[in-house]
JSON list of C-alpha atoms in Angstrom, two decimals:
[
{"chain": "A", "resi": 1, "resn": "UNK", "atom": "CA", "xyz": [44.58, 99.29, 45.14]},
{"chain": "A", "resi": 2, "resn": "UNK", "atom": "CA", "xyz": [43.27, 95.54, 44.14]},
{"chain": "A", "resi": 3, "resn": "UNK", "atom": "CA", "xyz": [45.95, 93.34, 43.37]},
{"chain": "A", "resi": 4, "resn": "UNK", "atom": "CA", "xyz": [47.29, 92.21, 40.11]},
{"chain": "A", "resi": 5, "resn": "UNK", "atom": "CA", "xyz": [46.03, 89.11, 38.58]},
{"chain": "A", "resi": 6, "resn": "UNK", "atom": "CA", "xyz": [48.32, 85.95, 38.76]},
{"chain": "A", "resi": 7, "resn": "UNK", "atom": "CA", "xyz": [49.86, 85.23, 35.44]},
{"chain": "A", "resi": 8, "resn": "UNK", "atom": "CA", "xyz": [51.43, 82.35, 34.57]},
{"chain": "A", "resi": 9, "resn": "UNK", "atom": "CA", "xyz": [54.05, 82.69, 31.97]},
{"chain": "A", "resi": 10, "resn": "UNK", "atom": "CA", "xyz": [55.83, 79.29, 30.64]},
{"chain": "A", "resi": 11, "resn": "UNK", "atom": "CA", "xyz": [58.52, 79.73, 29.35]},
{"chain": "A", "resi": 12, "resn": "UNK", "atom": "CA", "xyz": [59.14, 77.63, 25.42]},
{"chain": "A", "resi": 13, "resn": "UNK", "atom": "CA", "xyz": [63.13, 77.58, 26.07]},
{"chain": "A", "resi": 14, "resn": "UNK", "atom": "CA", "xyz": [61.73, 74.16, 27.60]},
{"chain": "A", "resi": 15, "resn": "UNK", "atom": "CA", "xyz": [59.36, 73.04, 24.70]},
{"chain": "A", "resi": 16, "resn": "UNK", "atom": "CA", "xyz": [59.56, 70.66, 22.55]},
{"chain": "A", "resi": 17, "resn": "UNK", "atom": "CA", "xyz": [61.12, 72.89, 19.51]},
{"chain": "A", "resi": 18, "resn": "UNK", "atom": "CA", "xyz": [60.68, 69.48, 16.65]},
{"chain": "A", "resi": 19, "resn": "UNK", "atom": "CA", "xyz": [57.05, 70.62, 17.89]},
{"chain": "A", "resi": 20, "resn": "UNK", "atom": "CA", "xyz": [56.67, 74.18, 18.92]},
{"chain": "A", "resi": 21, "resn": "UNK", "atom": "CA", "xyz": [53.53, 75.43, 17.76]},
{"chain": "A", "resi": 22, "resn": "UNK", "atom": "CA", "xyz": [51.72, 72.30, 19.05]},
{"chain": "A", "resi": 23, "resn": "UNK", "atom": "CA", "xyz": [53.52, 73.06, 22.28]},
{"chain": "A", "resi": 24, "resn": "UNK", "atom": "CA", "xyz": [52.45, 76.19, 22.41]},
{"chain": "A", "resi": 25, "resn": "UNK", "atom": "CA", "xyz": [48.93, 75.65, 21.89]},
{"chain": "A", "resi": 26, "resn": "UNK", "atom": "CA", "xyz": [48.87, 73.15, 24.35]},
{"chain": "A", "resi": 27, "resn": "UNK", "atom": "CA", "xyz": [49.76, 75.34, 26.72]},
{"chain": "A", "resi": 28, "resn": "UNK", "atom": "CA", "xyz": [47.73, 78.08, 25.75]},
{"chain": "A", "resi": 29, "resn": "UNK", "atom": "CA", "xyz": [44.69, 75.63, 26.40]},
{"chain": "A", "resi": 30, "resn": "UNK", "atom": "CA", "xyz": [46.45, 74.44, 29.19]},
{"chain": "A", "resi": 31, "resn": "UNK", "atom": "CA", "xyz": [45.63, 77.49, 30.90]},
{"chain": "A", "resi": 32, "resn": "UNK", "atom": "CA", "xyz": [49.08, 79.90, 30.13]},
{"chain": "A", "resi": 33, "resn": "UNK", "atom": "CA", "xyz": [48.52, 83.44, 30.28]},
{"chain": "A", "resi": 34, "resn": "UNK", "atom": "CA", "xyz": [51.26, 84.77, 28.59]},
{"chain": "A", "resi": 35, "resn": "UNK", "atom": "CA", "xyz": [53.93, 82.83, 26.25]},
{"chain": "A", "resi": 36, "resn": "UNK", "atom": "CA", "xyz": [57.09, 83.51, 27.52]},
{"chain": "A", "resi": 37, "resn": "UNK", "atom": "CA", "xyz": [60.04, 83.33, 24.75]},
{"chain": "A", "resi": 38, "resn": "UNK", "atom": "CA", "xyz": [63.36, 83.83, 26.28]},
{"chain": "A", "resi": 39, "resn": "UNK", "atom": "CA", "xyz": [65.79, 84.87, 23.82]},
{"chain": "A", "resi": 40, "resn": "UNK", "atom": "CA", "xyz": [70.07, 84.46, 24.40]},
{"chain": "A", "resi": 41, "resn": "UNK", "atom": "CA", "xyz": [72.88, 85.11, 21.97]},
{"chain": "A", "resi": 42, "resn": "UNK", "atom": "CA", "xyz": [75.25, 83.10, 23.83]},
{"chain": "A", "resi": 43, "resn": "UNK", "atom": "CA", "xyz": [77.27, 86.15, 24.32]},
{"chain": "A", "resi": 44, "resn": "UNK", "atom": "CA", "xyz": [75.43, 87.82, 27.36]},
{"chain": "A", "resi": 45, "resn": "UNK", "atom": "CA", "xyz": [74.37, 84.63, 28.59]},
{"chain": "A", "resi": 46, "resn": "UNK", "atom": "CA", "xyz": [76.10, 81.63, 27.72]},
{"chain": "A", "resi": 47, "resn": "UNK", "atom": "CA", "xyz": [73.79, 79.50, 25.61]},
{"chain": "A", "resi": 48, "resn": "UNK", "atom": "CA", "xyz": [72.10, 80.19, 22.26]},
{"chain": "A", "resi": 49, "resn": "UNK", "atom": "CA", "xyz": [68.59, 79.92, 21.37]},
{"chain": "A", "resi": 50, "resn": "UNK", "atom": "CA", "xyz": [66.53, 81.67, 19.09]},
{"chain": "A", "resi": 51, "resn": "UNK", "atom": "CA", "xyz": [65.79, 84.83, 16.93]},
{"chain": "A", "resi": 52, "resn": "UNK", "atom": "CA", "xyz": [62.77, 87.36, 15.68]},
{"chain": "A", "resi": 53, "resn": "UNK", "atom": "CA", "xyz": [61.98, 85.02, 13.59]},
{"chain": "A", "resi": 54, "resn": "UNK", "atom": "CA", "xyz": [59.98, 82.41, 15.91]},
{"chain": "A", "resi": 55, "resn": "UNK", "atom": "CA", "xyz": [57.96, 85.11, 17.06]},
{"chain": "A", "resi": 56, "resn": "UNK", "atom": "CA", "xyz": [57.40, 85.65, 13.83]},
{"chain": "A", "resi": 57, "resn": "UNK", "atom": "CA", "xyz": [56.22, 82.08, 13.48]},
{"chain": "A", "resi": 58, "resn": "UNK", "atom": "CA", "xyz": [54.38, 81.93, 16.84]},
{"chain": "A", "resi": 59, "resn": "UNK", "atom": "CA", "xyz": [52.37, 85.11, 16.19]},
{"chain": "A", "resi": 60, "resn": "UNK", "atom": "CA", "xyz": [49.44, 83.80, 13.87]},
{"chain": "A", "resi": 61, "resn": "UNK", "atom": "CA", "xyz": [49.56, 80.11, 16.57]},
{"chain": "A", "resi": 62, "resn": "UNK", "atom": "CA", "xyz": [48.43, 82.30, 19.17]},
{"chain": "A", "resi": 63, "resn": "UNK", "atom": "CA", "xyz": [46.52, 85.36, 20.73]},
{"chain": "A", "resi": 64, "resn": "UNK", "atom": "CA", "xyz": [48.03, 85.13, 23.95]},
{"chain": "A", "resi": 65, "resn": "UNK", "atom": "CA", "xyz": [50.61, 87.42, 24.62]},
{"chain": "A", "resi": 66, "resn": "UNK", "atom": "CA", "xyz": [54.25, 86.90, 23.48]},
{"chain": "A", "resi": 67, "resn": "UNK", "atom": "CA", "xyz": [56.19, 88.05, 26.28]},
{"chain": "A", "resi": 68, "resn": "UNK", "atom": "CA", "xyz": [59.31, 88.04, 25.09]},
{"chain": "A", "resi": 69, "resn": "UNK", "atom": "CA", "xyz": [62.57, 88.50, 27.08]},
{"chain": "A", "resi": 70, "resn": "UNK", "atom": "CA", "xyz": [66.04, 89.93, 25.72]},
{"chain": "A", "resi": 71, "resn": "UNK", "atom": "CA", "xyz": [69.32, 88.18, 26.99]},
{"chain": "A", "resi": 72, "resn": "UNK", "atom": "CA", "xyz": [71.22, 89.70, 24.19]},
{"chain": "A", "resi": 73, "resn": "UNK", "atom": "CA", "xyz": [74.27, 92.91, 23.93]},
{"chain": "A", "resi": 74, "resn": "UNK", "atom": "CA", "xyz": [74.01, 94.57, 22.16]},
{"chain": "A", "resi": 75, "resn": "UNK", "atom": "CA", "xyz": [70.07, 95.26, 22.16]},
{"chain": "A", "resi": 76, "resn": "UNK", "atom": "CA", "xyz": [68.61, 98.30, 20.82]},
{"chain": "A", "resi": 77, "resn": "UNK", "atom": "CA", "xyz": [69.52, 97.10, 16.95]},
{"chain": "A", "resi": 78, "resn": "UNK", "atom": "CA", "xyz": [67.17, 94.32, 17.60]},
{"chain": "A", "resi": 79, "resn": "UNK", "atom": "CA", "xyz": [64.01, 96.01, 19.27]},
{"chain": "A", "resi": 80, "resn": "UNK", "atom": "CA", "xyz": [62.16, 96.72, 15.69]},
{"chain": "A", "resi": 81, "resn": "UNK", "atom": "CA", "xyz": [62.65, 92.99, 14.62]},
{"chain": "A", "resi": 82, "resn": "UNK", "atom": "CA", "xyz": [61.17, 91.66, 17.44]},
{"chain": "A", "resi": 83, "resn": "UNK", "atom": "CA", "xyz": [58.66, 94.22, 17.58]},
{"chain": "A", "resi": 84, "resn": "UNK", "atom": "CA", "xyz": [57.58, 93.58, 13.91]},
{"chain": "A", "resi": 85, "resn": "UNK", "atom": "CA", "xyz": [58.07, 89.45, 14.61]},
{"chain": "A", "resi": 86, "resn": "UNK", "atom": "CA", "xyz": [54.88, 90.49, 17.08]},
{"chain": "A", "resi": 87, "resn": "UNK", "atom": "CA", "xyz": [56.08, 90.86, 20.59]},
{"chain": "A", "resi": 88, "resn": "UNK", "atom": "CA", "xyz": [53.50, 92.15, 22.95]},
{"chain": "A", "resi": 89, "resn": "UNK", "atom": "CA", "xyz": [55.88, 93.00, 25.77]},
{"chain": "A", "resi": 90, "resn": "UNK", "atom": "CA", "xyz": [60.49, 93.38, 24.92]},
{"chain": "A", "resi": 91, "resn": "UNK", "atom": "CA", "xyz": [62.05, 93.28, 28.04]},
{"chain": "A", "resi": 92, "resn": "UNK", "atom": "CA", "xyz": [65.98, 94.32, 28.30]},
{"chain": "A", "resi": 93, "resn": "UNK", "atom": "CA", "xyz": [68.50, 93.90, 30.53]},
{"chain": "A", "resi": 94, "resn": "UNK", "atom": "CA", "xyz": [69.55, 96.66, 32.46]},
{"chain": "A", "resi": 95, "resn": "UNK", "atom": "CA", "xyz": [73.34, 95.21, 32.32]},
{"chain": "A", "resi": 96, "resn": "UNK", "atom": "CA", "xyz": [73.22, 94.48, 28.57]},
{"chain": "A", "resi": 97, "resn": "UNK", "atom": "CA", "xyz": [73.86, 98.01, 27.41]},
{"chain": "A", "resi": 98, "resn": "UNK", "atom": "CA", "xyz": [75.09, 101.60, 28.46]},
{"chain": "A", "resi": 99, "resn": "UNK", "atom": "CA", "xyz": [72.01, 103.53, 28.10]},
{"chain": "A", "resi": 100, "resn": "UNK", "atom": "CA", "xyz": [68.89, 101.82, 29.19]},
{"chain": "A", "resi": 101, "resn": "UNK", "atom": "CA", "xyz": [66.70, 104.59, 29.00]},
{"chain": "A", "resi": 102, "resn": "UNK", "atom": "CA", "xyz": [67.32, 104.98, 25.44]},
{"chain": "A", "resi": 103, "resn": "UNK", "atom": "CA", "xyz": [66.24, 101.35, 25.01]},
{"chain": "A", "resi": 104, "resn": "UNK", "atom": "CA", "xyz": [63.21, 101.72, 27.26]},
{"chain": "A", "resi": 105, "resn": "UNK", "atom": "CA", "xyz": [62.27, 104.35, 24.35]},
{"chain": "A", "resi": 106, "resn": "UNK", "atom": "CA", "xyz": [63.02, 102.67, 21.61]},
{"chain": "A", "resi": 107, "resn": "UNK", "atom": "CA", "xyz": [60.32, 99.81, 22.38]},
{"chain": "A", "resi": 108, "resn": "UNK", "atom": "CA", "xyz": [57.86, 102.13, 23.63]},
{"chain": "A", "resi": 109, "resn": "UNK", "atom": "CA", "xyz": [58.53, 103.70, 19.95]},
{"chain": "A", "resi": 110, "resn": "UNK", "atom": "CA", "xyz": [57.45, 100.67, 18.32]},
{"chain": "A", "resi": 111, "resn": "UNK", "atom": "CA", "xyz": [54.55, 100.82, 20.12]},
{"chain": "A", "resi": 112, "resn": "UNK", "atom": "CA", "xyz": [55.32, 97.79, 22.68]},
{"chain": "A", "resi": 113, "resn": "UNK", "atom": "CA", "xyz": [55.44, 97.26, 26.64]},
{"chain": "A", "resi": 114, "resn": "UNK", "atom": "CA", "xyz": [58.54, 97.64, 28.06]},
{"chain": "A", "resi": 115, "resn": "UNK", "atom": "CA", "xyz": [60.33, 95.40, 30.46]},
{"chain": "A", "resi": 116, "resn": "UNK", "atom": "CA", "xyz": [63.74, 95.88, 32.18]},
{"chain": "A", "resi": 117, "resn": "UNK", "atom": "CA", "xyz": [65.21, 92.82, 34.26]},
{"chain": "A", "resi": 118, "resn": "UNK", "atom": "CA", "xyz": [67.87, 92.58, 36.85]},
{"chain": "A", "resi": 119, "resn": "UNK", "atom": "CA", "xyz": [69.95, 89.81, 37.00]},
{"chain": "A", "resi": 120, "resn": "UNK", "atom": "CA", "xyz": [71.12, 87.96, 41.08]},
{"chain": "A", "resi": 121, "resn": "UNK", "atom": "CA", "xyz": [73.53, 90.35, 41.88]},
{"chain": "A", "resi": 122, "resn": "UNK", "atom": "CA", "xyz": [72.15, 93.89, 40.13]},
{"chain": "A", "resi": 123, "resn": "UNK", "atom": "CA", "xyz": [70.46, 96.11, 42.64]},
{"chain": "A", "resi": 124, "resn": "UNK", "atom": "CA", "xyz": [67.17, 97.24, 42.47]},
{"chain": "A", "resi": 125, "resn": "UNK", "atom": "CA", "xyz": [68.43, 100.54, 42.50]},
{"chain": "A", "resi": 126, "resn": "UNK", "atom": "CA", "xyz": [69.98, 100.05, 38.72]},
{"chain": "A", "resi": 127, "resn": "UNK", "atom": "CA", "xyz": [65.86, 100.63, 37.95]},
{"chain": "A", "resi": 128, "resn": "UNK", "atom": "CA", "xyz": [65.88, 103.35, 40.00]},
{"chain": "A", "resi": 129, "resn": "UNK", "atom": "CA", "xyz": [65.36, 106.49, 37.61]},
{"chain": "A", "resi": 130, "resn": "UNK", "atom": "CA", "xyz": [63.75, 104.22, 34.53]},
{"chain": "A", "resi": 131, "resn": "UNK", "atom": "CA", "xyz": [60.58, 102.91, 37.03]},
{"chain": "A", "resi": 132, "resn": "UNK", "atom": "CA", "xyz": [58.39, 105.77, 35.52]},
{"chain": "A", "resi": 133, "resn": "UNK", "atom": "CA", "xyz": [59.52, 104.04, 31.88]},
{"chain": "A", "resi": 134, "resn": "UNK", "atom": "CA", "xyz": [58.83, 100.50, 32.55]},
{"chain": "A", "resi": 135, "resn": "UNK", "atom": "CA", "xyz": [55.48, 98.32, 32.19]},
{"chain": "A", "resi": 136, "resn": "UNK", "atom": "CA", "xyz": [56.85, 95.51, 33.76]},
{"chain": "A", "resi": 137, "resn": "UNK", "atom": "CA", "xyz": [60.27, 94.54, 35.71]},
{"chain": "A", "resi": 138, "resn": "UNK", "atom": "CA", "xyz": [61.77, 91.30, 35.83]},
{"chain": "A", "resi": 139, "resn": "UNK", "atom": "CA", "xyz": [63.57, 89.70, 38.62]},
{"chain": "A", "resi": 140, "resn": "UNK", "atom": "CA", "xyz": [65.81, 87.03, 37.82]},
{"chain": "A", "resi": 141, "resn": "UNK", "atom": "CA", "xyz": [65.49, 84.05, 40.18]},
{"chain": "A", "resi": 142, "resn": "UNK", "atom": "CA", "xyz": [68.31, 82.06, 38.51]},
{"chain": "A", "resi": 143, "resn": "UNK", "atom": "CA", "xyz": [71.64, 83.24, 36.31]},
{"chain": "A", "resi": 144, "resn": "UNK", "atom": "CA", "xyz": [70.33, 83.83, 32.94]},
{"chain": "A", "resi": 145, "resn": "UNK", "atom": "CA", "xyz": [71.16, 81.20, 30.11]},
{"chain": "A", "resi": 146, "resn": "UNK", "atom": "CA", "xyz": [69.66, 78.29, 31.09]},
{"chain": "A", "resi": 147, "resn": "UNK", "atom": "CA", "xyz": [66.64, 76.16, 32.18]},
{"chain": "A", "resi": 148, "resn": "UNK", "atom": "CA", "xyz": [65.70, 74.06, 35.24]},
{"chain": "A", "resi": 149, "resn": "UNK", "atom": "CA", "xyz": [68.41, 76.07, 37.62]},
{"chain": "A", "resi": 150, "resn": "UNK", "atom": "CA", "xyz": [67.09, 75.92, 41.18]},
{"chain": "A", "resi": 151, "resn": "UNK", "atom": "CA", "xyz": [65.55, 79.16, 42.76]},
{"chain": "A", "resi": 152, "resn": "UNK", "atom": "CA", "xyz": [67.96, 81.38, 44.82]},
{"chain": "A", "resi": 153, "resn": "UNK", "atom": "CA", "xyz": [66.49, 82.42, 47.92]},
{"chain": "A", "resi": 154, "resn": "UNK", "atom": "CA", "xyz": [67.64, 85.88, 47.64]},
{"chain": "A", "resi": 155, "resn": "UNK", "atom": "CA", "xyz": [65.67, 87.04, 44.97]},
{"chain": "A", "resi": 156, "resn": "UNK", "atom": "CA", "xyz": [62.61, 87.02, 47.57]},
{"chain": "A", "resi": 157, "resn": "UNK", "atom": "CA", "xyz": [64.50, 90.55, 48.84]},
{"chain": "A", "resi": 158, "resn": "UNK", "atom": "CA", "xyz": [64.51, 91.46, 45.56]},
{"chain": "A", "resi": 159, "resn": "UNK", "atom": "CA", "xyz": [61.37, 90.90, 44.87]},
{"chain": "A", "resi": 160, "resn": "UNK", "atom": "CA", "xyz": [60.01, 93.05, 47.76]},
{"chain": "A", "resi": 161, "resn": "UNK", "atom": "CA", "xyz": [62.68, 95.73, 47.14]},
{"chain": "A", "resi": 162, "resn": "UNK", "atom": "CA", "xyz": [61.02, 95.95, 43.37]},
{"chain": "A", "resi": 163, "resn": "UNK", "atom": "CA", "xyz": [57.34, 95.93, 44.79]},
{"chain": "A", "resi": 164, "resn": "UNK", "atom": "CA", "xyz": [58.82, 99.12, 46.90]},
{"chain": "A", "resi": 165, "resn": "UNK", "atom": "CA", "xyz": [59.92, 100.48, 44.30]},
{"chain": "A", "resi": 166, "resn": "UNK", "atom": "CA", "xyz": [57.00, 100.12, 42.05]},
{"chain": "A", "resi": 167, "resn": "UNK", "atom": "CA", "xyz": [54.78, 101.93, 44.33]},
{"chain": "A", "resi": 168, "resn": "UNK", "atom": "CA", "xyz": [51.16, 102.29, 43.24]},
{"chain": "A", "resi": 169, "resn": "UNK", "atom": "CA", "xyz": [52.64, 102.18, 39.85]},
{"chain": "A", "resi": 170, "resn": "UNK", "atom": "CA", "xyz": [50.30, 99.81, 37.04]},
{"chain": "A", "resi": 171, "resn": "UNK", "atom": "CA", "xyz": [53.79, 98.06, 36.52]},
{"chain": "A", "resi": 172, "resn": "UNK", "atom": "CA", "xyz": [53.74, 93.95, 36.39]},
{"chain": "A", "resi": 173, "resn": "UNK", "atom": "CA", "xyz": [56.47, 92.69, 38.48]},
{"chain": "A", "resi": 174, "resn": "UNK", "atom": "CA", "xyz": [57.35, 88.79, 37.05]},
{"chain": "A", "resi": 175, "resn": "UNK", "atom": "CA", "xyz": [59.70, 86.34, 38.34]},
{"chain": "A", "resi": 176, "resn": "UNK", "atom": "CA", "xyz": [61.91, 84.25, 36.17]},
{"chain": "A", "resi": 177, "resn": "UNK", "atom": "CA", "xyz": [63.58, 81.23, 37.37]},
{"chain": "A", "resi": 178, "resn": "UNK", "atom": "CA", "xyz": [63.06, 78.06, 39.45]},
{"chain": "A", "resi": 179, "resn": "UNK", "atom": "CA", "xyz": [59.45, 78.68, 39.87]},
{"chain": "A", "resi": 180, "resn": "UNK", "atom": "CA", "xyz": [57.40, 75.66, 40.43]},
{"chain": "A", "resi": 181, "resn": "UNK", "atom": "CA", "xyz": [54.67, 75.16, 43.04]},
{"chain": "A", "resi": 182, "resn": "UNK", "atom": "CA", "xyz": [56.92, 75.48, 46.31]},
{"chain": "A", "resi": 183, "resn": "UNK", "atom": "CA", "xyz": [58.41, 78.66, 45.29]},
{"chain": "A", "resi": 184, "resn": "UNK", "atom": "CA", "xyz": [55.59, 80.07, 43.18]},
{"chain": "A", "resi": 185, "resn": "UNK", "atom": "CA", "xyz": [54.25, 81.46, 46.91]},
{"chain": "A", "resi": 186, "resn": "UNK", "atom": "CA", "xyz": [57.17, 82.81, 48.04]},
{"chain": "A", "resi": 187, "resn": "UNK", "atom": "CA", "xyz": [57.66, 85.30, 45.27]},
{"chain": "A", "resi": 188, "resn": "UNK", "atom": "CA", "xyz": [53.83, 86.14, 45.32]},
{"chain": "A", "resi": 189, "resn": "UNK", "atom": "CA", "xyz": [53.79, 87.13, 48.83]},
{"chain": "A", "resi": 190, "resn": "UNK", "atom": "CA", "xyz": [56.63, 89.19, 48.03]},
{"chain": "A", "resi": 191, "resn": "UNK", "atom": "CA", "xyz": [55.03, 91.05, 45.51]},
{"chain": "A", "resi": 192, "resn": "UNK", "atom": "CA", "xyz": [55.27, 89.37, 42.29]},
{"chain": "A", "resi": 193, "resn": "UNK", "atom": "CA", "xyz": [52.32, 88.75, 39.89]},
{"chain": "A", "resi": 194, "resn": "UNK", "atom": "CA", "xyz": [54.08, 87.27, 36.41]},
{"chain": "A", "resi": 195, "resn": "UNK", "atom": "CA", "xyz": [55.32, 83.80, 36.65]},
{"chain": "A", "resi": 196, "resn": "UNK", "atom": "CA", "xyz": [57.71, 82.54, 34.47]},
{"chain": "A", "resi": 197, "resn": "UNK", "atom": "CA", "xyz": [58.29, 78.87, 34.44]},
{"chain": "A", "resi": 198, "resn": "UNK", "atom": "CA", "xyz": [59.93, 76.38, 32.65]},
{"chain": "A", "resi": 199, "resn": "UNK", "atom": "CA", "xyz": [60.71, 73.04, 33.60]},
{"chain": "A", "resi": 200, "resn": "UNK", "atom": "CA", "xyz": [57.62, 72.99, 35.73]},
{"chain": "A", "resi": 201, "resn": "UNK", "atom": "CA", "xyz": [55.19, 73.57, 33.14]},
{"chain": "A", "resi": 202, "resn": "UNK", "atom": "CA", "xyz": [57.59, 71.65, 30.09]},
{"chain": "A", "resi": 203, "resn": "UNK", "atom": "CA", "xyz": [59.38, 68.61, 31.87]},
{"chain": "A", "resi": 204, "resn": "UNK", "atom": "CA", "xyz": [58.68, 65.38, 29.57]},
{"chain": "A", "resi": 205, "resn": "UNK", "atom": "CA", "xyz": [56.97, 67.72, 27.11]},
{"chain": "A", "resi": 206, "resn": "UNK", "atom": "CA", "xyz": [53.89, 65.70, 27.34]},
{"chain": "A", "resi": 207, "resn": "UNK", "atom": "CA", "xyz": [50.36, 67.98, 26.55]},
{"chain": "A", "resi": 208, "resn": "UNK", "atom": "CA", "xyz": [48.56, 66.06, 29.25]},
{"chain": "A", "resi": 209, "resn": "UNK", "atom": "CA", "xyz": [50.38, 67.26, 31.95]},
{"chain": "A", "resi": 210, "resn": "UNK", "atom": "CA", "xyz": [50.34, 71.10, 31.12]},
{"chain": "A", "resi": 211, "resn": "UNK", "atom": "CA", "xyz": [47.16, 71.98, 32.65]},
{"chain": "A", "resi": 212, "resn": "UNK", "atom": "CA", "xyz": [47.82, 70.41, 36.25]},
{"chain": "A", "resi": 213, "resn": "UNK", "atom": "CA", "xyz": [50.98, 71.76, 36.80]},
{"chain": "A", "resi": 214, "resn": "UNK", "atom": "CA", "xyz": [49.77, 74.86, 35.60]},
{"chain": "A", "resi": 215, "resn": "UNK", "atom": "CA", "xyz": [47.08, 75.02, 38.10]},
{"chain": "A", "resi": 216, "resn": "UNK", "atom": "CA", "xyz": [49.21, 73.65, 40.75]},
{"chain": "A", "resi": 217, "resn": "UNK", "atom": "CA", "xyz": [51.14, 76.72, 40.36]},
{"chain": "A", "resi": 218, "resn": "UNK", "atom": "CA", "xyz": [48.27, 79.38, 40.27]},
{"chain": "A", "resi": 219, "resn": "UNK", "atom": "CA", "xyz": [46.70, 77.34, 42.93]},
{"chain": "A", "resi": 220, "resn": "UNK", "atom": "CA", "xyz": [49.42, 77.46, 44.82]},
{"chain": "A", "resi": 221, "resn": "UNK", "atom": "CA", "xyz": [50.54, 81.23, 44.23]},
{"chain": "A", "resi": 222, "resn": "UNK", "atom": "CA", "xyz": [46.73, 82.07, 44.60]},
{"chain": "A", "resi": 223, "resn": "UNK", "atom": "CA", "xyz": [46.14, 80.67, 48.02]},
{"chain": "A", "resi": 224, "resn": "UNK", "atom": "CA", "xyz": [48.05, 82.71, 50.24]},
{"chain": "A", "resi": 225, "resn": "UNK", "atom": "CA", "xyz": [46.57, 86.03, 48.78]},
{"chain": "A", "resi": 226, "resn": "UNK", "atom": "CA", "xyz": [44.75, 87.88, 51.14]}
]
């Protein structure tokens, strides 16, 4: 089976927010595949960000998809806002709630993709008896919550353990955190084929710089496929 197609996925918890929809389309024509939109309710995670109603906002800015990525407990009452908002792909956590299947369902209800991530120290095994559910599974590189943390090694494991996992499934496996052009090859060659990034694509929020360091990191993920 052909391998996936690199996807870069910035992430706008690092945009400039006095700006977003520029920032957004500057990224888009920078060369972004997916828009990221990382969501925390500075319960689960400790910081606070944003609700259904950016995607909400985002959704006529763009065509690309709005990948957007849950770090909120309790989730399932929020699955139809975001889904109406416009959300291409909800991803949960598997630690944010007792019954992941359920929530699995209840985005695949509203017609969406469904993602479930791990966090550092969850087991790939948590995913276990969901992988036939799933559309895409997210690693976490970093502790959820905030931006520009540096990569932890360990998550490569992960990353291959997922891939396992996976099988010959049509299931994306992305990457969040610390991804920038030195690590974007290390979680490729492990199996990954989403890249979220931040800080790498954001830093100084100036539009001129978007489209090289988004290229630097496809380039870079891209050249040590076989």
């Amino acid at each position: 089976m052909a391998a996936s197609p690199i996807r870069i996925a910035p992430s706008i918890l690092s945009a400039d927010f006095a700006r977003l929809g520029e920032e957004v389309a500057a990224v888009e024509a920078a060369g972004a595949d997916y828009i990221h939109v990382d969501v925390m309710d500075g319960h689960f995670v400790p910081n606070l960000t944003l609700g259904p109603i950016i995607v909400q906002w985002l959704r006529p800015l763009t065509r690309k998809v709005l990948d957007v990525h849950l770090m909120i407990t309790p989730v399932d009452p929020y699955i139809p806002a975001f889904a109406k908002a416009g959300a291409d792909i909800i991803t949960v956590h598997a630690e944010a709630g007792p019954h992941l299947h359920r929530s699995l369902q209840a985005i695949r209800a509203e017609g969406k993709r469904a993602g479930a991530a791990i966090n550092p120290a969850t087991p790939v095994s948590a995913l276990e008896h969901v992988i036939g559910d799933i559309d895409l599974l997210l690693v976490m590189s970093v502790n959820p919550g905030f931006g520009g943390q540096s990569f932890i090694p360990e998550a490569v494991t992960k990353i291959k353990q997922a891939k396992a996992l996976i099988g010959r499934r049509k299931i994306d496996l992305e990457v969040d955190g610390g991804i920038n052009p030195e690590t974007a090859p290390l979680v490729v060659r492990a199996g990954a084929n989403v890249l979220v990034a931040g800080n790498a694509v954001f830093a100084g929020n100036n539009a001129k710089t978007y489209k090289p360091r988004i290229k630097a990191i496809r380039d870079a993920a891209t050249t040590i496929r076989v």
